[in-house]
PDB file of C-alpha atoms in Angstrom:
ATOM      1  CA  ASP A   1      85.036 108.301  97.257  1.00 56.00           C
ATOM      2  CA  THR A   2      84.044 108.836  93.670  1.00 77.00           C
ATOM      3  CA  GLY A   3      83.304 105.262  93.159  1.00 93.00           C
ATOM      4  CA  VAL A   4      79.892 103.721  91.774  1.00 96.00           C
ATOM      5  CA  SER A   5      78.264 103.153  94.605  1.00 96.00           C
ATOM      6  CA  GLN A   6      75.509 100.992  96.074  1.00 97.00           C
ATOM      7  CA  ASP A   7      72.867 100.656  98.880  1.00 97.00           C
ATOM      8  CA  PRO A   8      71.819  98.982 100.343  1.00 97.00           C
ATOM      9  CA  ARG A   9      74.976  96.672 100.709  1.00 97.00           C
ATOM     10  CA  HIS A  10      72.679  93.454 101.757  1.00 97.00           C
ATOM     11  CA  LYS A  11      69.067  93.287 101.780  1.00 98.00           C
ATOM     12  CA  ILE A  12      66.873  90.129 103.874  1.00 98.00           C
ATOM     13  CA  THR A  13      63.638  90.209 101.915  1.00 98.00           C
ATOM     14  CA  LYS A  14      60.628  87.622 102.895  1.00 97.00           C
ATOM     15  CA  ARG A  15      58.978  85.667  99.237  1.00 97.00           C
ATOM     16  CA  GLY A  16      56.139  88.461  97.540  1.00 97.00           C
ATOM     17  CA  GLN A  17      57.989  91.770  99.210  1.00 98.00           C
ATOM     18  CA  ASN A  18      58.980  94.257  97.129  1.00 98.00           C
ATOM     19  CA  VAL A  19      62.506  95.520  97.598  1.00 98.00           C
ATOM     20  CA  THR A  20      64.173  98.735  95.865  1.00 98.00           C
ATOM     21  CA  PHE A  21      67.782  99.406  95.323  1.00 98.00           C
ATOM     22  CA  ARG A  22      69.694 102.578  94.456  1.00 98.00           C
ATOM     23  CA  CYS A  23      73.209 102.528  92.321  1.00 98.00           C
ATOM     24  CA  ASP A  24      74.985 106.382  92.456  1.00 97.00           C
ATOM     25  CA  PRO A  25      77.068 106.366  89.069  1.00 96.00           C
ATOM     26  CA  ILE A  26      80.812 107.727  89.126  1.00 94.00           C
ATOM     27  CA  SER A  27      80.110 111.820  88.537  1.00 92.00           C
ATOM     28  CA  GLU A  28      79.630 112.862  84.633  1.00 87.00           C
ATOM     29  CA  HIS A  29      79.173 108.759  83.986  1.00 92.00           C
ATOM     30  CA  ASN A  30      76.028 108.812  81.210  1.00 91.00           C
ATOM     31  CA  ARG A  31      76.133 105.296  81.056  1.00 93.00           C
ATOM     32  CA  LEU A  32      74.420 103.253  83.520  1.00 96.00           C
ATOM     33  CA  TYR A  33      74.423  99.206  83.922  1.00 96.00           C
ATOM     34  CA  TRP A  34      72.291  97.205  86.195  1.00 97.00           C
ATOM     35  CA  TYR A  35      73.720  93.536  86.444  1.00 97.00           C
ATOM     36  CA  ARG A  36      72.880  90.316  88.387  1.00 97.00           C
ATOM     37  CA  GLN A  37      75.525  87.699  89.605  1.00 97.00           C
ATOM     38  CA  THR A  38      74.665  84.313  91.604  1.00 95.00           C
ATOM     39  CA  LEU A  39      76.992  82.119  93.160  1.00 92.00           C
ATOM     40  CA  GLY A  40      79.522  80.780  90.831  1.00 90.00           C
ATOM     41  CA  GLN A  41      78.663  82.460  87.833  1.00 94.00           C
ATOM     42  CA  GLY A  42      79.449  85.881  86.033  1.00 95.00           C
ATOM     43  CA  PRO A  43      77.523  89.195  86.494  1.00 96.00           C
ATOM     44  CA  GLU A  44      74.111  88.319  83.556  1.00 95.00           C
ATOM     45  CA  PHE A  45      73.592  91.943  81.789  1.00 94.00           C
ATOM     46  CA  LEU A  46      69.978  93.010  82.966  1.00 96.00           C
ATOM     47  CA  THR A  47      69.957  96.862  81.581  1.00 95.00           C
ATOM     48  CA  TYR A  48      71.117  99.788  80.828  1.00 93.00           C
ATOM     49  CA  PHE A  49      70.863 103.671  80.148  1.00 94.00           C
ATOM     50  CA  GLN A  50      72.421 106.562  78.834  1.00 92.00           C
ATOM     51  CA  ASN A  51      71.496 109.165  80.436  1.00 92.00           C
ATOM     52  CA  GLU A  52      67.935 108.987  81.843  1.00 93.00           C
ATOM     53  CA  ALA A  53      66.896 106.323  78.579  1.00 93.00           C
ATOM     54  CA  GLN A  54      66.602 102.901  79.003  1.00 93.00           C
ATOM     55  CA  LEU A  55      68.479 101.525  75.879  1.00 91.00           C
ATOM     56  CA  GLU A  56      68.125  98.040  76.148  1.00 90.00           C
ATOM     57  CA  LYS A  57      66.701  95.640  78.433  1.00 92.00           C
ATOM     58  CA  SER A  58      67.473  91.589  78.979  1.00 91.00           C
ATOM     59  CA  ARG A  59      64.686  89.225  78.015  1.00 88.00           C
ATOM     60  CA  LEU A  60      65.700  88.178  82.160  1.00 80.00           C
ATOM     61  CA  LEU A  61      64.080  91.592  83.500  1.00 84.00           C
ATOM     62  CA  SER A  62      60.636  89.909  83.697  1.00 87.00           C
ATOM     63  CA  ASP A  63      57.811  92.696  84.435  1.00 91.00           C
ATOM     64  CA  ARG A  64      58.516  91.762  87.988  1.00 95.00           C
ATOM     65  CA  PHE A  65      61.768  93.974  87.713  1.00 96.00           C
ATOM     66  CA  SER A  66      61.529  97.727  86.826  1.00 95.00           C
ATOM     67  CA  ALA A  67      64.602  99.977  86.616  1.00 96.00           C
ATOM     68  CA  GLU A  68      65.018 104.028  86.440  1.00 96.00           C
ATOM     69  CA  ARG A  69      67.107 106.974  85.655  1.00 96.00           C
ATOM     70  CA  PRO A  70      64.698 109.984  86.090  1.00 90.00           C
ATOM     71  CA  LYS A  71      66.933 112.356  86.126  1.00 87.00           C
ATOM     72  CA  GLY A  72      70.513 110.549  84.335  1.00 85.00           C
ATOM     73  CA  SER A  73      72.225 110.851  87.363  1.00 90.00           C
ATOM     74  CA  PHE A  74      71.143 107.733  89.920  1.00 96.00           C
ATOM     75  CA  SER A  75      69.277 104.118  90.145  1.00 97.00           C
ATOM     76  CA  THR A  76      66.829 102.469  91.198  1.00 98.00           C
ATOM     77  CA  LEU A  77      65.972  98.596  90.718  1.00 98.00           C
ATOM     78  CA  GLU A  78      62.829  97.539  91.761  1.00 97.00           C
ATOM     79  CA  ILE A  79      62.192  93.977  92.158  1.00 97.00           C
ATOM     80  CA  GLN A  80      57.957  93.213  92.759  1.00 97.00           C
ATOM     81  CA  ARG A  81      56.789  89.885  95.161  1.00 97.00           C
ATOM     82  CA  THR A  82      59.824  88.589  95.245  1.00 97.00           C
ATOM     83  CA  GLU A  83      61.178  85.163  94.446  1.00 96.00           C
ATOM     84  CA  GLN A  84      63.825  82.850  95.760  1.00 96.00           C
ATOM     85  CA  GLY A  85      65.118  82.597  92.903  1.00 95.00           C
ATOM     86  CA  ASP A  86      65.851  86.355  92.925  1.00 96.00           C
ATOM     87  CA  SER A  87      68.267  86.167  95.346  1.00 97.00           C
ATOM     88  CA  ALA A  88      71.552  86.944  93.898  1.00 97.00           C
ATOM     89  CA  MET A  89      74.185  89.879  93.482  1.00 97.00           C
ATOM     90  CA  TYR A  90      72.987  93.030  92.304  1.00 98.00           C
ATOM     91  CA  LEU A  91      75.907  94.842  90.554  1.00 98.00           C
ATOM     92  CA  CYS A  92      75.133  98.799  88.910  1.00 98.00           C
ATOM     93  CA  ALA A  93      78.148  99.748  86.480  1.00 96.00           C
ATOM     94  CA  SER A  94      78.843 103.498  84.836  1.00 95.00           C
ATOM     95  CA  SER A  95      80.570 104.306  81.728  1.00 92.00           C
ATOM     96  CA  LEU A  96      81.605 107.880  80.369  1.00 88.00           C
ATOM     97  CA  SER A  97      80.930 106.814  76.004  1.00 80.00           C
ATOM     98  CA  VAL A  98      83.037 108.751  74.791  1.00 75.00           C
ATOM     99  CA  GLY A  99      85.277 107.834  72.185  1.00 70.00           C
ATOM    100  CA  ARG A 100      85.977 103.758  71.596  1.00 67.00           C
ATOM    101  CA  VAL A 101      86.808 102.585  75.204  1.00 69.00           C
ATOM    102  CA  HIS A 102      83.527 102.802  77.687  1.00 77.00           C
ATOM    103  CA  GLU A 103      85.093 101.138  80.499  1.00 87.00           C
ATOM    104  CA  GLN A 104      82.602 100.388  83.127  1.00 92.00           C
ATOM    105  CA  PHE A 105      83.326 100.300  86.446  1.00 93.00           C
ATOM    106  CA  PHE A 106      81.585  98.610  88.772  1.00 96.00           C
ATOM    107  CA  GLY A 107      79.966  99.217  92.330  1.00 96.00           C
ATOM    108  CA  PRO A 108      80.311  96.994  95.449  1.00 95.00           C
ATOM    109  CA  GLY A 109      76.540  95.158  94.562  1.00 97.00           C
ATOM    110  CA  THR A 110      73.880  94.521  96.807  1.00 98.00           C
ATOM    111  CA  ARG A 111      73.434  91.537  98.260  1.00 97.00           C
ATOM    112  CA  LEU A 112      69.417  89.932  98.320  1.00 98.00           C
ATOM    113  CA  THR A 113      68.368  87.045 100.137  1.00 98.00           C
ATOM    114  CA  VAL A 114      64.849  86.132  99.211  1.00 98.00           C
ATOM    115  CA  LEU A 115      63.621  83.844 102.611  1.00 96.00           C
TER     116      LEU A 115
ATOM    117  CA  GLN B   1      75.062  76.723  75.635  1.00 75.00           C
ATOM    118  CA  LYS B   2      76.567  79.664  77.059  1.00 83.00           C
ATOM    119  CA  GLU B   3      77.992  82.091  74.160  1.00 91.00           C
ATOM    120  CA  VAL B   4      81.071  83.071  76.593  1.00 95.00           C
ATOM    121  CA  GLU B   5      82.596  78.968  78.108  1.00 95.00           C
ATOM    122  CA  GLN B   6      85.103  79.425  81.146  1.00 95.00           C
ATOM    123  CA  ASP B   7      86.570  76.842  83.079  1.00 88.00           C
ATOM    124  CA  PRO B   8      85.356  77.942  87.196  1.00 85.00           C
ATOM    125  CA  GLY B   9      88.213  76.064  88.339  1.00 86.00           C
ATOM    126  CA  PRO B  10      89.755  76.449  90.852  1.00 92.00           C
ATOM    127  CA  LEU B  11      93.193  76.888  89.844  1.00 95.00           C
ATOM    128  CA  SER B  12      95.604  76.558  92.602  1.00 96.00           C
ATOM    129  CA  VAL B  13      99.982  77.658  91.968  1.00 96.00           C
ATOM    130  CA  PRO B  14     102.399  78.496  93.668  1.00 97.00           C
ATOM    131  CA  GLU B  15     103.732  81.938  94.456  1.00 97.00           C
ATOM    132  CA  GLY B  16     106.018  83.096  91.043  1.00 97.00           C
ATOM    133  CA  ALA B  17     104.483  80.573  88.753  1.00 97.00           C
ATOM    134  CA  ILE B  18     102.701  81.770  85.106  1.00 97.00           C
ATOM    135  CA  VAL B  19      98.726  81.375  86.062  1.00 97.00           C
ATOM    136  CA  SER B  20      96.578  80.345  82.552  1.00 97.00           C
ATOM    137  CA  LEU B  21      93.433  80.990  82.224  1.00 97.00           C
ATOM    138  CA  ASN B  22      91.284  81.311  79.153  1.00 97.00           C
ATOM    139  CA  CYS B  23      88.271  81.408  78.056  1.00 97.00           C
ATOM    140  CA  THR B  24      86.362  80.344  73.913  1.00 97.00           C
ATOM    141  CA  TYR B  25      83.086  81.394  72.955  1.00 96.00           C
ATOM    142  CA  SER B  26      80.498  80.895  69.953  1.00 95.00           C
ATOM    143  CA  ASN B  27      79.313  84.272  69.551  1.00 92.00           C
ATOM    144  CA  SER B  28      82.425  85.802  65.933  1.00 91.00           C
ATOM    145  CA  ALA B  29      80.226  89.187  66.484  1.00 90.00           C
ATOM    146  CA  PHE B  30      82.055  90.109  69.901  1.00 91.00           C
ATOM    147  CA  GLN B  31      85.018  92.751  68.888  1.00 89.00           C
ATOM    148  CA  TYR B  32      85.988  93.649  72.429  1.00 90.00           C
ATOM    149  CA  PHE B  33      87.309  91.291  74.975  1.00 93.00           C
ATOM    150  CA  MET B  34      88.025  92.190  78.299  1.00 94.00           C
ATOM    151  CA  TRP B  35      89.717  90.569  81.626  1.00 97.00           C
ATOM    152  CA  TYR B  36      88.485  91.601  85.063  1.00 97.00           C
ATOM    153  CA  ARG B  37      89.384  90.731  88.683  1.00 97.00           C
ATOM    154  CA  GLN B  38      87.088  90.156  91.269  1.00 96.00           C
ATOM    155  CA  TYR B  39      88.122  90.005  95.230  1.00 95.00           C
ATOM    156  CA  SER B  40      85.674  88.213  97.680  1.00 90.00           C
ATOM    157  CA  ARG B  41      82.532  90.544  98.031  1.00 87.00           C
ATOM    158  CA  LYS B  42      83.564  93.309  95.530  1.00 91.00           C
ATOM    159  CA  GLY B  43      82.413  94.056  92.308  1.00 94.00           C
ATOM    160  CA  PRO B  44      84.327  93.313  89.397  1.00 96.00           C
ATOM    161  CA  GLU B  45      87.502  95.330  88.516  1.00 95.00           C
ATOM    162  CA  LEU B  46      88.752  95.884  84.563  1.00 93.00           C
ATOM    163  CA  LEU B  47      92.525  94.610  84.857  1.00 95.00           C
ATOM    164  CA  MET B  48      92.802  94.378  80.137  1.00 92.00           C
ATOM    165  CA  TYR B  49      90.645  95.227  76.996  1.00 90.00           C
ATOM    166  CA  THR B  50      91.784  94.144  73.305  1.00 89.00           C
ATOM    167  CA  TYR B  51      89.961  94.771  70.252  1.00 85.00           C
ATOM    168  CA  SER B  52      89.450  92.358  67.994  1.00 81.00           C
ATOM    169  CA  SER B  53      92.342  89.537  67.612  1.00 83.00           C
ATOM    170  CA  GLY B  54      96.248  90.428  68.591  1.00 86.00           C
ATOM    171  CA  ASN B  55      98.191  90.053  71.763  1.00 91.00           C
ATOM    172  CA  LYS B  56      98.745  92.878  74.488  1.00 93.00           C
ATOM    173  CA  GLU B  57     100.759  93.762  77.572  1.00 95.00           C
ATOM    174  CA  ASP B  58     100.334  94.963  80.893  1.00 94.00           C
ATOM    175  CA  GLY B  59     103.240  94.590  83.318  1.00 96.00           C
ATOM    176  CA  ARG B  60     102.594  91.141  84.224  1.00 97.00           C
ATOM    177  CA  PHE B  61      99.960  90.395  82.633  1.00 97.00           C
ATOM    178  CA  THR B  62      99.201  89.397  78.702  1.00 97.00           C
ATOM    179  CA  ALA B  63      95.919  89.268  76.858  1.00 97.00           C
ATOM    180  CA  GLN B  64      95.736  87.131  73.718  1.00 96.00           C
ATOM    181  CA  VAL B  65      92.683  87.134  71.406  1.00 95.00           C
ATOM    182  CA  ASP B  66      92.039  83.926  68.333  1.00 94.00           C
ATOM    183  CA  LYS B  67      89.387  85.213  66.490  1.00 92.00           C
ATOM    184  CA  SER B  68      89.769  82.636  63.834  1.00 93.00           C
ATOM    185  CA  SER B  69      89.032  79.859  67.002  1.00 94.00           C
ATOM    186  CA  LYS B  70      87.387  82.000  68.863  1.00 95.00           C
ATOM    187  CA  TYR B  71      89.464  81.624  72.448  1.00 95.00           C
ATOM    188  CA  ILE B  72      90.909  83.922  74.388  1.00 97.00           C
ATOM    189  CA  SER B  73      93.565  83.822  77.085  1.00 97.00           C
ATOM    190  CA  LEU B  74      95.467  85.956  80.203  1.00 97.00           C
ATOM    191  CA  PHE B  75      98.286  85.119  81.289  1.00 97.00           C
ATOM    192  CA  ILE B  76     100.273  85.696  84.666  1.00 98.00           C
ATOM    193  CA  ARG B  77     103.312  86.152  85.234  1.00 98.00           C
ATOM    194  CA  ASP B  78     105.245  85.987  88.877  1.00 97.00           C
ATOM    195  CA  SER B  79     102.027  85.672  90.122  1.00 97.00           C
ATOM    196  CA  GLN B  80     101.606  86.484  94.230  1.00 97.00           C
ATOM    197  CA  PRO B  81      99.199  85.713  96.510  1.00 96.00           C
ATOM    198  CA  SER B  82      97.627  89.467  96.188  1.00 96.00           C
ATOM    199  CA  ASP B  83      96.354  87.647  92.640  1.00 97.00           C
ATOM    200  CA  SER B  84      94.474  84.949  94.354  1.00 97.00           C
ATOM    201  CA  ALA B  85      90.577  86.365  93.038  1.00 97.00           C
ATOM    202  CA  THR B  86      87.957  85.137  90.625  1.00 97.00           C
ATOM    203  CA  TYR B  87      89.262  86.343  86.747  1.00 98.00           C
ATOM    204  CA  LEU B  88      86.488  86.685  84.762  1.00 97.00           C
ATOM    205  CA  CYS B  89      86.278  87.245  80.496  1.00 97.00           C
ATOM    206  CA  ALA B  90      83.830  89.443  78.994  1.00 95.00           C
ATOM    207  CA  MET B  91      82.927  90.287  75.914  1.00 93.00           C
ATOM    208  CA  SER B  92      80.510  92.931  73.577  1.00 90.00           C
ATOM    209  CA  VAL B  93      79.826  93.512  70.468  1.00 85.00           C
ATOM    210  CA  GLY B  94      79.914  96.673  68.254  1.00 71.00           C
ATOM    211  CA  ASP B  95      82.275 100.223  68.901  1.00 62.00           C
ATOM    212  CA  SER B  96      80.302 101.359  72.092  1.00 63.00           C
ATOM    213  CA  TRP B  97      80.927  98.219  74.826  1.00 69.00           C
ATOM    214  CA  GLY B  98      77.799  97.869  75.791  1.00 77.00           C
ATOM    215  CA  LYS B  99      75.956  94.979  78.087  1.00 87.00           C
ATOM    216  CA  LEU B 100      78.732  92.615  78.495  1.00 92.00           C
ATOM    217  CA  GLN B 101      78.588  88.720  78.101  1.00 94.00           C
ATOM    218  CA  PHE B 102      80.635  87.301  81.008  1.00 96.00           C
ATOM    219  CA  GLY B 103      81.803  84.353  81.592  1.00 97.00           C
ATOM    220  CA  ALA B 104      81.362  82.701  84.733  1.00 96.00           C
ATOM    221  CA  GLY B 105      84.564  83.247  85.948  1.00 96.00           C
ATOM    222  CA  THR B 106      87.952  81.119  87.055  1.00 97.00           C
ATOM    223  CA  GLN B 107      88.716  80.803  90.700  1.00 96.00           C
ATOM    224  CA  VAL B 108      92.953  81.518  91.250  1.00 97.00           C
ATOM    225  CA  VAL B 109      94.640  80.858  94.108  1.00 97.00           C
ATOM    226  CA  VAL B 110      97.880  81.494  94.799  1.00 97.00           C
ATOM    227  CA  THR B 111      99.893  79.991  97.345  1.00 96.00           C
ATOM    228  CA  PRO B 112     103.361  80.755  99.265  1.00 94.00           C
TER     229      PRO B 112
END
């Protein structure tokens, strides 16, 4: 399978714990995006990278959230001191920024439940 | 007020009918307009995109953009039960897509 992969697919944690998610983009895609989707809503942009540089962060990304893409390949999203409001689907997408059309391909998501 | 508004539905239609979906937006800087389909427990997948105003057709799907009214539409002809999904409109500013601004999604159910 050469699509975007995310791990884990599901995570249940207790309030106050730290969690880390991983995203592996499509090979050779230089852009990687993180979105959050809650029930009945569309995905909300969190942050994106071009290669290893983090180019934009949403104000939704509080100090408890940190994302990295150390070698311009896979990315991790860490949430510290989780809160019940963090419960959501965390989606990763990747794209190749060549030309004008930069289609974003989405992974299956990591569903986080904070108890 | 959200930048992109979309009726969440659900929208139920009989098989073979035309499905009509739409979104309105407030940011006149949006230039790229996309429609994504999302099946339950899956990530969104791109159906179509349109640059600026105009129409675009791809098989049973037609996308329309009216920038003067800040209104976009997606039509699905000859709908099939396999078209049952949530349809998300998305928009971006500038030439490189970058971050996407999504609508809430409309759930479509096509009944045999």
